[in-house]
PDB file of C-alpha atoms in Angstrom:
ATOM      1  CA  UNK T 235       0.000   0.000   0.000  1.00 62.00           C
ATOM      2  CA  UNK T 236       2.780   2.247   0.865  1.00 66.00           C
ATOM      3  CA  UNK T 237       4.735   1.843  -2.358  1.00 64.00           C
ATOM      4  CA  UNK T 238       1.577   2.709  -4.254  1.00 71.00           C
ATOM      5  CA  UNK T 239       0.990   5.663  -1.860  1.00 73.00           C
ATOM      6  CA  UNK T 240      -1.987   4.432  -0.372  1.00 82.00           C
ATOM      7  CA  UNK T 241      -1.696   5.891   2.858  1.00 88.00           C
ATOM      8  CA  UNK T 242      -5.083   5.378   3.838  1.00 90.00           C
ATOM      9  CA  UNK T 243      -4.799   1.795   2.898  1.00 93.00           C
ATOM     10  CA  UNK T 244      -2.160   1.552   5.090  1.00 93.00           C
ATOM     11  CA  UNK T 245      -2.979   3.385   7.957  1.00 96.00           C
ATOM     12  CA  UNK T 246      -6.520   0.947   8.336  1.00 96.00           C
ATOM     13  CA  UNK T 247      -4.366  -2.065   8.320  1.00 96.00           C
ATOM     14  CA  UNK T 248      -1.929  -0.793  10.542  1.00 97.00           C
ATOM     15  CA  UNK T 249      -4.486  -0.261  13.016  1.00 97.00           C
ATOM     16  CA  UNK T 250      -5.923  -3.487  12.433  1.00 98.00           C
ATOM     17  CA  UNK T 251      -2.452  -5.197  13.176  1.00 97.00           C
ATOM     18  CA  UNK T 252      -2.139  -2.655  16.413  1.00 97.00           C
ATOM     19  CA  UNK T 253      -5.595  -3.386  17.383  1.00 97.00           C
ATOM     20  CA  UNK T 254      -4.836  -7.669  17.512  1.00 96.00           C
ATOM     21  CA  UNK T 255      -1.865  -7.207  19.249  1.00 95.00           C
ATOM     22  CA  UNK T 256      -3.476  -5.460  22.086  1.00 94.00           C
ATOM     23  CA  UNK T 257      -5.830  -8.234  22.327  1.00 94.00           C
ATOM     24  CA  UNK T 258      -3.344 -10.454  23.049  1.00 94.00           C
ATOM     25  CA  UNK T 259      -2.452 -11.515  26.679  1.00 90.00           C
ATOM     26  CA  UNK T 260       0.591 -10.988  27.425  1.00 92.00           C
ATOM     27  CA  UNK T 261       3.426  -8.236  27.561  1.00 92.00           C
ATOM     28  CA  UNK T 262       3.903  -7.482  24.016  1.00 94.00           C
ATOM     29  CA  UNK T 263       5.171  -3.612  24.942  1.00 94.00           C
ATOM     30  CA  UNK T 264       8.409  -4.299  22.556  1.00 94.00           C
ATOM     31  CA  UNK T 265       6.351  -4.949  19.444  1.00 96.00           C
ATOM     32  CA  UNK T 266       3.209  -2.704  20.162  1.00 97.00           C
ATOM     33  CA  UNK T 267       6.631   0.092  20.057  1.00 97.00           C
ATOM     34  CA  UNK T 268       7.381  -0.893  16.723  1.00 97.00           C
ATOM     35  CA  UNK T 269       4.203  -0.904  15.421  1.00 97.00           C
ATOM     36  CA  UNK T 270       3.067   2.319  16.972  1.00 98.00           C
ATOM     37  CA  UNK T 271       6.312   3.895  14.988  1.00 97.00           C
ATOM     38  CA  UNK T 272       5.396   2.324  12.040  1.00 97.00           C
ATOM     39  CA  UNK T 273       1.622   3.541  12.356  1.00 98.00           C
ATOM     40  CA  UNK T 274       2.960   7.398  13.273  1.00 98.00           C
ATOM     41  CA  UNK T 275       5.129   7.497  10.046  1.00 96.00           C
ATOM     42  CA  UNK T 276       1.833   6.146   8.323  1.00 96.00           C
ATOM     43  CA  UNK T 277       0.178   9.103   9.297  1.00 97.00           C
ATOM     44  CA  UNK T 278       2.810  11.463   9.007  1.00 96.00           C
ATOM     45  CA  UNK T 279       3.132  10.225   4.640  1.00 93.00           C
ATOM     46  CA  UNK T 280      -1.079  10.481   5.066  1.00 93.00           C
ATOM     47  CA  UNK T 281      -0.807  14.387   6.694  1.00 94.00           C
ATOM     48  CA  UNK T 282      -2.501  13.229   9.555  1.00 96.00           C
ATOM     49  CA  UNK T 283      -0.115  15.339  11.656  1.00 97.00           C
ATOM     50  CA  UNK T 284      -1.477  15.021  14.979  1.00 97.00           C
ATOM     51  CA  UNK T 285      -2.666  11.316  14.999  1.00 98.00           C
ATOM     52  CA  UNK T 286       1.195  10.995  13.994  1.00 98.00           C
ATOM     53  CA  UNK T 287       1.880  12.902  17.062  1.00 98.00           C
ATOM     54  CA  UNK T 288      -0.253  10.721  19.224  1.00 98.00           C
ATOM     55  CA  UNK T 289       1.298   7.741  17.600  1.00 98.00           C
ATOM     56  CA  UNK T 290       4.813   8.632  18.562  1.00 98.00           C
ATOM     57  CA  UNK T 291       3.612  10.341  22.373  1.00 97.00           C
ATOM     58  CA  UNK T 292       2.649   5.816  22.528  1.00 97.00           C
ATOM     59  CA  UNK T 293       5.588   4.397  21.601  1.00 97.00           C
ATOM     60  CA  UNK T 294       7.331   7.154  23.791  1.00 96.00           C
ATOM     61  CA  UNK T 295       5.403   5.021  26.821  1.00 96.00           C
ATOM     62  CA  UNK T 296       5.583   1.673  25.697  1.00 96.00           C
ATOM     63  CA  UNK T 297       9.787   2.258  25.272  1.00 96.00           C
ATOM     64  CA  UNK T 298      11.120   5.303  26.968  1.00 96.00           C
ATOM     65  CA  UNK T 299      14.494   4.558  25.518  1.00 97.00           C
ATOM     66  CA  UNK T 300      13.616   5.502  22.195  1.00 97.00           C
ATOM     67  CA  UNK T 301      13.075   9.092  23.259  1.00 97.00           C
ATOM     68  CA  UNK T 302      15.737  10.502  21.192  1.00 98.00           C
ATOM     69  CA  UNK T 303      14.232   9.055  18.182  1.00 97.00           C
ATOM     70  CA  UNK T 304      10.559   9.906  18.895  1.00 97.00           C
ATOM     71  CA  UNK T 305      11.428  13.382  19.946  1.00 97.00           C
ATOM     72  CA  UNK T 306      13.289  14.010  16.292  1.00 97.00           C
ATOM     73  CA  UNK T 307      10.541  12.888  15.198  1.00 97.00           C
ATOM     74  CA  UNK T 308       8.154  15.096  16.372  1.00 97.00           C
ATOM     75  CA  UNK T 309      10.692  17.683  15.891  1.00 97.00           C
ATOM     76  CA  UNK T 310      10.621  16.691  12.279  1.00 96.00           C
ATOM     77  CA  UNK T 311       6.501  16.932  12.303  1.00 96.00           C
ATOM     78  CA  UNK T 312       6.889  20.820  13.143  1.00 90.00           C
ATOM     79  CA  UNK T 313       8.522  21.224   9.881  1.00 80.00           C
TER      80      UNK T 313
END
């Protein structure tokens, strides 16, 4: 979907994915991370600015170590 620039596409899936994982027992905090990133650059490429925002502020709580990279990225957002 991405390739062919269907952000929309994308983004619904995405969520989708998110949405099964969450549904899942377990602690699956690493992965939810990396798929919250992946669903904030989805919006970001659909200019859905501040669902990309909200995106990033989860992955910022799910891994607080990544806060250099989420905080460029909002950074980069502003732009």
């Amino acid at each position: 979907y991405v390739r062919q620039k269907r952000f929309s596409e994308a983004v619904f899936h995405q969520e989708q994915y998110i949405a099964d994982i969450e549904r899942r027992s377990g602690d699956w905090s690493s992965l939810l991370a990396e798929e919250y990133k992946n669903l904030a650059v989805l919006y970001r490429d659909a200019g859905r600015v501040s669902e990309a925002r909200e995106a990033a502020y989860k992955v910022l709580k799910l891994n607080p170590s990544w806060r250099p990279a989420v905080e460029a990225f909002l950074q980069s957002l502003e732009r």
